[in-house]
PDB file of C-alpha atoms and ligand atoms in Angstrom:
ATOM      1  CA  MET I   1     -17.422  -6.448 -45.487  1.00 83.00           C
ATOM      2  CA  LEU I   2     -18.504  -3.774 -47.988  1.00 88.00           C
ATOM      3  CA  GLY I   3     -16.460  -2.235 -50.798  1.00 94.00           C
ATOM      4  CA  VAL I   4     -15.234  -5.442 -52.435  1.00 97.00           C
ATOM      5  CA  HIS I   5     -14.096  -4.858 -56.052  1.00 98.00           C
ATOM      6  CA  LEU I   6     -12.374  -7.644 -57.993  1.00 98.00           C
ATOM      7  CA  GLU I   7     -11.592  -7.630 -61.699  1.00 98.00           C
ATOM      8  CA  TYR I   8     -10.338  -9.954 -64.376  1.00 98.00           C
ATOM      9  CA  GLY I   9     -10.571  -8.779 -67.994  1.00 97.00           C
ATOM     10  CA  ASP I  10     -14.095  -7.503 -68.569  1.00 97.00           C
ATOM     11  CA  ILE I  11     -15.509  -9.367 -65.537  1.00 98.00           C
ATOM     12  CA  VAL I  12     -16.035  -7.417 -62.317  1.00 98.00           C
ATOM     13  CA  VAL I  13     -17.221  -8.785 -58.980  1.00 98.00           C
ATOM     14  CA  ARG I  14     -18.212  -5.976 -56.640  1.00 98.00           C
ATOM     15  CA  THR I  15     -20.373  -5.389 -53.575  1.00 98.00           C
ATOM     16  CA  VAL I  16     -24.071  -5.023 -54.416  1.00 98.00           C
ATOM     17  CA  ARG I  17     -25.439  -1.478 -54.007  1.00 98.00           C
ATOM     18  CA  LEU I  18     -28.947  -0.206 -53.387  1.00 98.00           C
ATOM     19  CA  SER I  19     -28.688   1.526 -56.771  1.00 98.00           C
ATOM     20  CA  ASP I  20     -28.454  -1.963 -58.400  1.00 98.00           C
ATOM     21  CA  ALA I  21     -32.014  -2.790 -57.261  1.00 98.00           C
ATOM     22  CA  ALA I  22     -33.909  -1.863 -60.454  1.00 97.00           C
ATOM     23  CA  GLN I  23     -31.438  -3.609 -62.793  1.00 97.00           C
ATOM     24  CA  LEU I  24     -31.204  -6.681 -60.559  1.00 98.00           C
ATOM     25  CA  ASP I  25     -34.960  -6.857 -60.208  1.00 97.00           C
ATOM     26  CA  ARG I  26     -35.398  -6.846 -64.009  1.00 97.00           C
ATOM     27  CA  LEU I  27     -32.715  -9.496 -64.446  1.00 98.00           C
ATOM     28  CA  LEU I  28     -34.301 -11.734 -61.793  1.00 97.00           C
ATOM     29  CA  ARG I  29     -37.718 -11.391 -63.420  1.00 96.00           C
ATOM     30  CA  ASP I  30     -36.385 -12.062 -66.947  1.00 97.00           C
ATOM     31  CA  ASN I  31     -34.541 -15.165 -65.668  1.00 98.00           C
ATOM     32  CA  ARG I  32     -37.344 -16.543 -63.482  1.00 96.00           C
ATOM     33  CA  ALA I  33     -37.616 -19.905 -65.281  1.00 97.00           C
ATOM     34  CA  TRP I  34     -33.814 -20.208 -65.532  1.00 98.00           C
ATOM     35  CA  LEU I  35     -33.223 -19.623 -61.804  1.00 98.00           C
ATOM     36  CA  GLN I  36     -36.243 -20.971 -59.942  1.00 96.00           C
ATOM     37  CA  LYS I  37     -35.092 -24.585 -59.693  1.00 97.00           C
ATOM     38  CA  TRP I  38     -31.828 -23.534 -58.021  1.00 98.00           C
ATOM     39  CA  GLU I  39     -33.017 -20.648 -55.889  1.00 95.00           C
ATOM     40  CA  ALA I  40     -32.923 -20.681 -52.073  1.00 94.00           C
ATOM     41  CA  THR I  41     -36.352 -20.315 -50.484  1.00 94.00           C
ATOM     42  CA  LEU I  42     -37.540 -19.740 -46.921  1.00 93.00           C
ATOM     43  CA  PRO I  43     -39.503 -22.614 -45.345  1.00 94.00           C
ATOM     44  CA  GLY I  44     -43.095 -21.661 -44.660  1.00 91.00           C
ATOM     45  CA  THR I  45     -43.144 -18.668 -46.992  1.00 89.00           C
ATOM     46  CA  SER I  46     -44.061 -18.203 -50.638  1.00 85.00           C
ATOM     47  CA  GLY I  47     -43.318 -15.467 -53.155  1.00 83.00           C
ATOM     48  CA  LEU I  48     -40.107 -13.518 -53.489  1.00 84.00           C
ATOM     49  CA  PRO I  49     -38.982 -10.729 -51.162  1.00 88.00           C
ATOM     50  CA  ARG I  50     -38.498  -7.255 -52.688  1.00 94.00           C
ATOM     51  CA  THR I  51     -35.056  -6.910 -54.227  1.00 96.00           C
ATOM     52  CA  ARG I  52     -34.470  -3.549 -52.475  1.00 97.00           C
ATOM     53  CA  ASP I  53     -35.234  -5.138 -49.095  1.00 97.00           C
ATOM     54  CA  VAL I  54     -32.919  -8.061 -49.826  1.00 97.00           C
ATOM     55  CA  ILE I  55     -30.077  -5.703 -50.783  1.00 98.00           C
ATOM     56  CA  ARG I  56     -30.639  -3.621 -47.619  1.00 98.00           C
ATOM     57  CA  THR I  57     -30.533  -6.745 -45.438  1.00 97.00           C
ATOM     58  CA  LEU I  58     -27.449  -8.108 -47.212  1.00 98.00           C
ATOM     59  CA  ARG I  59     -25.574  -4.814 -46.837  1.00 98.00           C
ATOM     60  CA  SER I  60     -26.455  -4.637 -43.179  1.00 97.00           C
ATOM     61  CA  MET I  61     -25.202  -8.214 -42.649  1.00 97.00           C
ATOM     62  CA  ALA I  62     -22.089  -7.350 -44.666  1.00 97.00           C
ATOM     63  CA  ARG I  63     -21.270  -4.545 -42.199  1.00 97.00           C
ATOM     64  CA  ASP I  64     -21.130  -7.259 -39.504  1.00 96.00           C
ATOM     65  CA  ASN I  65     -18.891  -9.494 -41.682  1.00 95.00           C
ATOM     66  CA  GLN I  66     -21.611 -12.151 -41.946  1.00 96.00           C
ATOM     67  CA  VAL I  67     -21.880 -12.048 -45.719  1.00 98.00           C
ATOM     68  CA  VAL I  68     -20.031 -10.692 -48.773  1.00 98.00           C
ATOM     69  CA  PRO I  69     -22.853  -9.924 -51.236  1.00 98.00           C
ATOM     70  CA  CYS I  70     -21.650  -9.149 -54.746  1.00 98.00           C
ATOM     71  CA  VAL I  71     -22.956  -8.663 -58.240  1.00 98.00           C
ATOM     72  CA  ILE I  72     -21.194  -9.869 -61.374  1.00 98.00           C
ATOM     73  CA  VAL I  73     -20.748  -7.176 -64.011  1.00 98.00           C
ATOM     74  CA  VAL I  74     -19.487  -7.806 -67.544  1.00 98.00           C
ATOM     75  CA  ASP I  75     -18.655  -4.910 -69.855  1.00 96.00           C
ATOM     76  CA  SER I  76     -20.432  -2.620 -67.360  1.00 94.00           C
ATOM     77  CA  VAL I  77     -23.652  -4.693 -67.533  1.00 97.00           C
ATOM     78  CA  LEU I  78     -24.961  -6.468 -64.440  1.00 98.00           C
ATOM     79  CA  VAL I  79     -25.288 -10.161 -65.346  1.00 98.00           C
ATOM     80  CA  GLY I  80     -25.565 -12.065 -62.057  1.00 98.00           C
ATOM     81  CA  GLN I  81     -24.843 -12.391 -58.390  1.00 98.00           C
ATOM     82  CA  ILE I  82     -22.206 -14.104 -56.274  1.00 98.00           C
ATOM     83  CA  THR I  83     -22.350 -14.231 -52.499  1.00 98.00           C
ATOM     84  CA  LEU I  84     -20.033 -15.493 -49.804  1.00 98.00           C
ATOM     85  CA  SER I  85     -22.096 -16.370 -46.744  1.00 98.00           C
ATOM     86  CA  GLY I  86     -22.372 -18.658 -43.732  1.00 97.00           C
ATOM     87  CA  MET I  87     -19.021 -17.419 -42.535  1.00 97.00           C
ATOM     88  CA  SER I  88     -17.541 -18.853 -39.419  1.00 97.00           C
ATOM     89  CA  TYR I  89     -14.286 -17.370 -38.140  1.00 96.00           C
ATOM     90  CA  GLY I  90     -11.822 -18.534 -35.490  1.00 96.00           C
ATOM     91  CA  SER I  91     -10.904 -22.206 -35.545  1.00 97.00           C
ATOM     92  CA  LEU I  92     -13.222 -23.045 -38.467  1.00 97.00           C
ATOM     93  CA  ALA I  93     -12.617 -19.993 -40.714  1.00 98.00           C
ATOM     94  CA  SER I  94     -14.952 -21.214 -43.430  1.00 98.00           C
ATOM     95  CA  GLY I  95     -17.613 -19.791 -45.735  1.00 98.00           C
ATOM     96  CA  ALA I  96     -19.864 -20.837 -48.624  1.00 98.00           C
ATOM     97  CA  ILE I  97     -20.211 -19.332 -52.098  1.00 98.00           C
ATOM     98  CA  GLY I  98     -23.438 -19.222 -54.119  1.00 98.00           C
ATOM     99  CA  TYR I  99     -23.830 -17.785 -57.626  1.00 98.00           C
ATOM    100  CA  TRP I 100     -25.915 -17.368 -60.750  1.00 98.00           C
ATOM    101  CA  VAL I 101     -25.594 -15.672 -64.126  1.00 98.00           C
ATOM    102  CA  SER I 102     -28.234 -14.563 -66.588  1.00 98.00           C
ATOM    103  CA  GLN I 103     -29.170 -17.203 -69.182  1.00 98.00           C
ATOM    104  CA  ASP I 104     -28.089 -14.995 -72.082  1.00 98.00           C
ATOM    105  CA  VAL I 105     -24.444 -14.947 -70.885  1.00 98.00           C
ATOM    106  CA  ALA I 106     -24.238 -18.616 -69.784  1.00 98.00           C
ATOM    107  CA  GLY I 107     -21.442 -20.716 -71.234  1.00 98.00           C
ATOM    108  CA  ARG I 108     -18.808 -17.961 -71.368  1.00 98.00           C
ATOM    109  CA  GLY I 109     -16.905 -19.004 -68.233  1.00 98.00           C
ATOM    110  CA  ILE I 110     -18.162 -16.011 -66.266  1.00 98.00           C
ATOM    111  CA  ALA I 111     -19.267 -17.931 -63.131  1.00 98.00           C
ATOM    112  CA  PRO I 112     -16.019 -19.929 -62.728  1.00 98.00           C
ATOM    113  CA  THR I 113     -13.973 -16.745 -63.111  1.00 98.00           C
ATOM    114  CA  ALA I 114     -16.129 -14.926 -60.549  1.00 98.00           C
ATOM    115  CA  VAL I 115     -16.014 -17.875 -58.112  1.00 98.00           C
ATOM    116  CA  ALA I 116     -12.222 -18.104 -58.491  1.00 98.00           C
ATOM    117  CA  MET I 117     -11.808 -14.393 -57.779  1.00 98.00           C
ATOM    118  CA  LEU I 118     -14.062 -14.429 -54.702  1.00 98.00           C
ATOM    119  CA  THR I 119     -12.434 -17.618 -53.368  1.00 98.00           C
ATOM    120  CA  ASP I 120      -8.980 -16.052 -53.667  1.00 98.00           C
ATOM    121  CA  TRP I 121     -10.310 -12.915 -51.958  1.00 98.00           C
ATOM    122  CA  SER I 122     -11.759 -15.053 -49.131  1.00 98.00           C
ATOM    123  CA  PHE I 123      -8.283 -16.390 -48.390  1.00 98.00           C
ATOM    124  CA  THR I 124      -6.231 -13.240 -48.885  1.00 97.00           C
ATOM    125  CA  SER I 125      -8.617 -10.589 -47.482  1.00 97.00           C
ATOM    126  CA  GLY I 126     -11.594 -12.394 -45.949  1.00 96.00           C
ATOM    127  CA  SER I 127      -9.709 -14.215 -43.147  1.00 96.00           C
ATOM    128  CA  LEU I 128     -11.018 -17.612 -44.273  1.00 98.00           C
ATOM    129  CA  HIS I 129      -9.181 -20.914 -44.538  1.00 98.00           C
ATOM    130  CA  ARG I 130     -11.829 -22.886 -46.406  1.00 98.00           C
ATOM    131  CA  VAL I 131     -14.507 -22.134 -49.018  1.00 98.00           C
ATOM    132  CA  GLU I 132     -17.389 -24.482 -49.708  1.00 98.00           C
ATOM    133  CA  ILE I 133     -19.888 -24.789 -52.559  1.00 98.00           C
ATOM    134  CA  ALA I 134     -23.060 -26.884 -52.292  1.00 98.00           C
ATOM    135  CA  ILE I 135     -24.789 -28.009 -55.492  1.00 98.00           C
ATOM    136  CA  ARG I 136     -27.969 -29.963 -56.216  1.00 98.00           C
ATOM    137  CA  PRO I 137     -27.098 -33.307 -57.865  1.00 98.00           C
ATOM    138  CA  GLU I 138     -29.252 -32.373 -60.896  1.00 97.00           C
ATOM    139  CA  ASN I 139     -27.367 -29.127 -61.571  1.00 98.00           C
ATOM    140  CA  ALA I 140     -24.947 -30.289 -64.263  1.00 98.00           C
ATOM    141  CA  ALA I 141     -23.880 -26.758 -65.264  1.00 98.00           C
ATOM    142  CA  SER I 142     -22.922 -25.826 -61.705  1.00 98.00           C
ATOM    143  CA  LEU I 143     -21.151 -29.159 -61.161  1.00 98.00           C
ATOM    144  CA  ARG I 144     -18.968 -28.168 -64.114  1.00 98.00           C
ATOM    145  CA  VAL I 145     -18.084 -24.891 -62.377  1.00 98.00           C
ATOM    146  CA  VAL I 146     -16.536 -26.624 -59.329  1.00 98.00           C
ATOM    147  CA  GLN I 147     -14.898 -29.216 -61.570  1.00 98.00           C
ATOM    148  CA  LYS I 148     -13.260 -26.512 -63.712  1.00 98.00           C
ATOM    149  CA  LEU I 149     -11.877 -24.888 -60.548  1.00 98.00           C
ATOM    150  CA  GLY I 150     -10.622 -28.073 -58.875  1.00 98.00           C
ATOM    151  CA  PHE I 151     -12.841 -27.881 -55.806  1.00 98.00           C
ATOM    152  CA  ARG I 152     -12.563 -31.166 -53.904  1.00 98.00           C
ATOM    153  CA  TYR I 153     -15.649 -33.347 -53.481  1.00 98.00           C
ATOM    154  CA  GLU I 154     -16.560 -33.694 -49.811  1.00 98.00           C
ATOM    155  CA  GLY I 155     -19.844 -35.526 -49.687  1.00 98.00           C
ATOM    156  CA  LEU I 156     -23.592 -35.771 -50.022  1.00 98.00           C
ATOM    157  CA  ARG I 157     -25.705 -33.780 -47.592  1.00 98.00           C
ATOM    158  CA  ARG I 158     -29.277 -35.015 -47.429  1.00 97.00           C
ATOM    159  CA  ARG I 159     -32.098 -32.445 -47.425  1.00 96.00           C
ATOM    160  CA  TYR I 160     -29.446 -29.802 -46.788  1.00 97.00           C
ATOM    161  CA  ILE I 161     -30.764 -26.491 -48.178  1.00 97.00           C
ATOM    162  CA  HIS I 162     -34.310 -25.228 -48.788  1.00 97.00           C
ATOM    163  CA  ILE I 163     -34.391 -24.700 -52.551  1.00 97.00           C
ATOM    164  CA  ASP I 164     -37.390 -24.106 -54.811  1.00 95.00           C
ATOM    165  CA  GLY I 165     -39.843 -24.832 -52.000  1.00 95.00           C
ATOM    166  CA  ASP I 166     -38.371 -27.942 -50.357  1.00 95.00           C
ATOM    167  CA  TRP I 167     -35.338 -29.359 -48.553  1.00 96.00           C
ATOM    168  CA  ARG I 168     -32.965 -30.593 -51.257  1.00 97.00           C
ATOM    169  CA  ASP I 169     -29.973 -32.915 -51.238  1.00 97.00           C
ATOM    170  CA  HIS I 170     -26.657 -31.306 -52.149  1.00 98.00           C
ATOM    171  CA  PHE I 171     -23.208 -32.469 -53.140  1.00 98.00           C
ATOM    172  CA  THR I 172     -20.622 -30.362 -51.325  1.00 98.00           C
ATOM    173  CA  PHE I 173     -17.206 -29.323 -52.583  1.00 98.00           C
ATOM    174  CA  ALA I 174     -14.488 -27.314 -50.873  1.00 98.00           C
ATOM    175  CA  VAL I 175     -11.049 -25.852 -51.268  1.00 98.00           C
ATOM    176  CA  THR I 176      -8.678 -24.750 -48.500  1.00 98.00           C
ATOM    177  CA  TYR I 177      -6.058 -22.044 -48.696  1.00 97.00           C
ATOM    178  CA  ASP I 178      -3.222 -24.596 -48.455  1.00 96.00           C
ATOM    179  CA  GLU I 179      -4.516 -26.321 -51.593  1.00 95.00           C
ATOM    180  CA  SER I 180      -4.530 -23.100 -53.565  1.00 93.00           C
ATOM    181  CA  VAL I 181      -1.668 -20.872 -52.407  1.00 91.00           C
ATOM    182  CA  SER I 182      -0.845 -20.082 -56.034  1.00 95.00           C
ATOM    183  CA  GLY I 183      -4.429 -18.801 -56.436  1.00 98.00           C
ATOM    184  CA  VAL I 184      -7.596 -20.463 -57.699  1.00 98.00           C
ATOM    185  CA  LEU I 185      -7.949 -17.964 -60.557  1.00 98.00           C
ATOM    186  CA  ASN I 186      -4.292 -18.343 -61.491  1.00 98.00           C
ATOM    187  CA  LYS I 187      -4.587 -22.143 -61.654  1.00 98.00           C
ATOM    188  CA  PHE I 188      -7.824 -21.932 -63.670  1.00 98.00           C
ATOM    189  CA  LEU I 189      -6.377 -19.499 -66.201  1.00 98.00           C
ATOM    190  CA  ARG I 190      -3.153 -21.474 -66.601  1.00 97.00           C
ATOM    191  CA  GLY I 191      -4.936 -24.788 -67.095  1.00 97.00           C
ATOM    192  CA  ARG I 192      -3.326 -26.219 -63.952  1.00 96.00           C
ATOM    193  CA  VAL I 193      -6.518 -27.472 -62.318  1.00 97.00           C
ATOM    194  CA  ASN I 194      -6.973 -31.109 -61.377  1.00 97.00           C
ATOM    195  CA  GLU I 195     -10.603 -31.566 -62.420  1.00 98.00           C
ATOM    196  CA  ARG I 196     -10.611 -35.067 -60.878  1.00 98.00           C
ATOM    197  CA  ASN I 197     -10.746 -33.402 -57.430  1.00 98.00           C
ATOM    198  CA  ALA I 198     -14.467 -32.951 -58.018  1.00 98.00           C
ATOM    199  CA  ASP I 199     -15.139 -36.593 -58.922  1.00 98.00           C
ATOM    200  CA  ILE I 200     -18.249 -37.894 -57.190  1.00 98.00           C
ATOM    201  CA  PRO I 201     -18.106 -41.538 -56.030  1.00 98.00           C
ATOM    202  CA  GLU I 202     -20.727 -43.751 -57.651  1.00 98.00           C
ATOM    203  CA  VAL I 203     -22.060 -44.698 -54.212  1.00 97.00           C
ATOM    204  CA  ASP I 204     -23.010 -41.051 -53.576  1.00 98.00           C
ATOM    205  CA  ARG I 205     -24.530 -40.635 -57.045  1.00 97.00           C
ATOM    206  CA  VAL I 206     -26.707 -43.678 -56.377  1.00 97.00           C
ATOM    207  CA  ALA I 207     -27.603 -42.421 -52.892  1.00 96.00           C
ATOM    208  CA  ALA I 208     -28.637 -39.039 -54.313  1.00 96.00           C
ATOM    209  CA  ARG I 209     -31.057 -40.804 -56.689  1.00 95.00           C
ATOM    210  CA  THR I 210     -32.612 -42.677 -53.759  1.00 93.00           C
ATOM    211  CA  PRO I 211     -35.069 -40.593 -51.759  1.00 87.00           C
ATOM    212  CA  LEU I 212     -34.288 -40.424 -48.047  1.00 88.00           C
ATOM    213  CA  ARG I 213     -36.766 -42.403 -45.963  1.00 86.00           C
ATOM    214  CA  LEU I 214     -38.740 -39.952 -43.860  1.00 85.00           C
ATOM    215  CA  ASN I 215     -40.741 -40.909 -40.778  1.00 78.00           C
TER     216      ASN I 215
HETATM  217  C1  COA Q 301     -24.341 -22.705 -63.090  1.00 96.05           C
HETATM  218  C2  COA Q 301     -24.030 -21.395 -63.780  1.00 96.05           C
HETATM  219  C3  COA Q 301     -23.746 -20.335 -62.720  1.00 96.05           C
HETATM  220  C4  COA Q 301     -22.779 -21.578 -64.667  1.00 96.05           C
HETATM  221  O1  COA Q 301     -22.336 -20.313 -65.096  1.00 96.05           O
HETATM  222  P1  COA Q 301     -21.541 -20.080 -66.473  1.00 96.05           P
HETATM  223  O2  COA Q 301     -20.953 -18.734 -66.412  1.00 96.05           O
HETATM  224  O3  COA Q 301     -22.437 -20.393 -67.606  1.00 96.05           O
HETATM  225  O4  COA Q 301     -20.412 -21.202 -66.365  1.00 96.05           O
HETATM  226  P2  COA Q 301     -19.613 -21.854 -67.593  1.00 96.05           P
HETATM  227  O5  COA Q 301     -19.550 -20.913 -68.730  1.00 96.05           O
HETATM  228  O6  COA Q 301     -18.354 -22.369 -67.016  1.00 96.05           O
HETATM  229  O7  COA Q 301     -20.524 -23.096 -68.041  1.00 96.05           O
HETATM  230  C5  COA Q 301     -20.667 -24.208 -67.174  1.00 96.05           C
HETATM  231  C6  COA Q 301     -21.434 -25.304 -67.905  1.00 96.05           C
HETATM  232  O8  COA Q 301     -22.754 -24.837 -68.188  1.00 96.05           O
HETATM  233  C7  COA Q 301     -23.245 -25.536 -69.367  1.00 96.05           C
HETATM  234  N1  COA Q 301     -23.695 -24.518 -70.337  1.00 96.05           N
HETATM  235  C8  COA Q 301     -22.986 -23.838 -71.237  1.00 96.05           C
HETATM  236  N2  COA Q 301     -23.793 -22.983 -71.927  1.00 96.05           N
HETATM  237  C9  COA Q 301     -25.031 -23.166 -71.433  1.00 96.05           C
HETATM  238  C10 COA Q 301     -26.296 -22.584 -71.718  1.00 96.05           C
HETATM  239  N3  COA Q 301     -26.429 -21.646 -72.648  1.00 96.05           N
HETATM  240  N4  COA Q 301     -27.365 -23.002 -71.002  1.00 96.05           N
HETATM  241  C11 COA Q 301     -27.237 -23.928 -70.058  1.00 96.05           C
HETATM  242  N5  COA Q 301     -26.063 -24.500 -69.713  1.00 96.05           N
HETATM  243  C12 COA Q 301     -24.986 -24.133 -70.403  1.00 96.05           C
HETATM  244  C13 COA Q 301     -22.090 -26.327 -69.923  1.00 96.05           C
HETATM  245  O9  COA Q 301     -22.218 -27.651 -69.428  1.00 96.05           O
HETATM  246  C14 COA Q 301     -20.887 -25.669 -69.266  1.00 96.05           C
HETATM  247  O10 COA Q 301     -19.799 -26.539 -69.126  1.00 96.05           O
HETATM  248  P3  COA Q 301     -18.710 -26.580 -70.328  1.00 96.05           P
HETATM  249  O11 COA Q 301     -18.039 -25.247 -70.332  1.00 96.05           O
HETATM  250  O12 COA Q 301     -17.812 -27.688 -69.960  1.00 96.05           O
HETATM  251  O13 COA Q 301     -19.470 -26.810 -71.610  1.00 96.05           O
HETATM  252  C15 COA Q 301     -25.217 -20.929 -64.686  1.00 96.05           C
HETATM  253  O14 COA Q 301     -25.569 -22.016 -65.540  1.00 96.05           O
HETATM  254  C16 COA Q 301     -26.433 -20.500 -63.873  1.00 96.05           C
HETATM  255  O15 COA Q 301     -26.490 -19.371 -63.402  1.00 96.05           O
HETATM  256  N6  COA Q 301     -27.424 -21.403 -63.724  1.00 96.05           N
HETATM  257  C17 COA Q 301     -28.663 -21.109 -62.997  1.00 96.05           C
HETATM  258  C18 COA Q 301     -28.428 -20.817 -61.501  1.00 96.05           C
HETATM  259  C19 COA Q 301     -27.553 -21.846 -60.855  1.00 96.05           C
HETATM  260  O16 COA Q 301     -27.606 -23.025 -61.161  1.00 96.05           O
HETATM  261  N7  COA Q 301     -26.718 -21.391 -59.903  1.00 96.05           N
HETATM  262  C20 COA Q 301     -25.813 -22.286 -59.164  1.00 96.05           C
HETATM  263  C21 COA Q 301     -26.491 -22.930 -58.032  1.00 96.05           C
HETATM  264  S1  COA Q 301     -25.374 -24.045 -57.179  1.00 96.05           S
END
């Protein structure tokens, strides 16, 4: 799906364009240290792919409804990315959202607003029933994002996603359409979120601190 454009106040979430490449490239370079620990990597490869190539691939996948690749723009300045991916339609009708914002705009509630908008879009226009977010146990800032939006804790997935050069454990959170008919953004803005939905049981916190035994 191309041509997504969502807005709340001065925050815009829209499909990434090839013309974003130079700006995005600069932002990624400037935020290298800020992002590296949380960035998806490809097993067996090193170095980063060219931003232009990534955008081309994402747009091609978007035409086949496999991904909804967006940038986050605030006051007309590109400040981050948000992507809906891993979509499965039919009986599962689920997808996963990933996101980041530039360090210099962190702490202004931009990511939760963007996630809320894209989640609502997934239900109303993206034919999905469920949206998932997977977060490394160490990522306190991102854990706050799902908490603020009332995503429901689902469990610990061991060595789930290849991040920063290795398979990393993730806590997963989800929300279904039935849980959010009044809108995730609407609930967030009106202070109607139950943050306890994202509570992580102590047993899973302990498990995440215990390395998985590998043969
Ligand atoms: C996680 C992230 C997207 C949050 O975005 P955001 O727009 O700053 O979200 P919020 O403004 O709601 O802040 C979330 C939490 O970040 C922390 N935070 C606030 N300002 C911060 C800053 N300048 N630096 C680091 N963390 C900060 C706070 O704990 C905040 O929670 P609080 O509002 O209860 O104080 C952002 O920190 C980021 O891009 N981090 C690097 C990439 C990443 O982790 N992506 C997610 C992978 S799952």
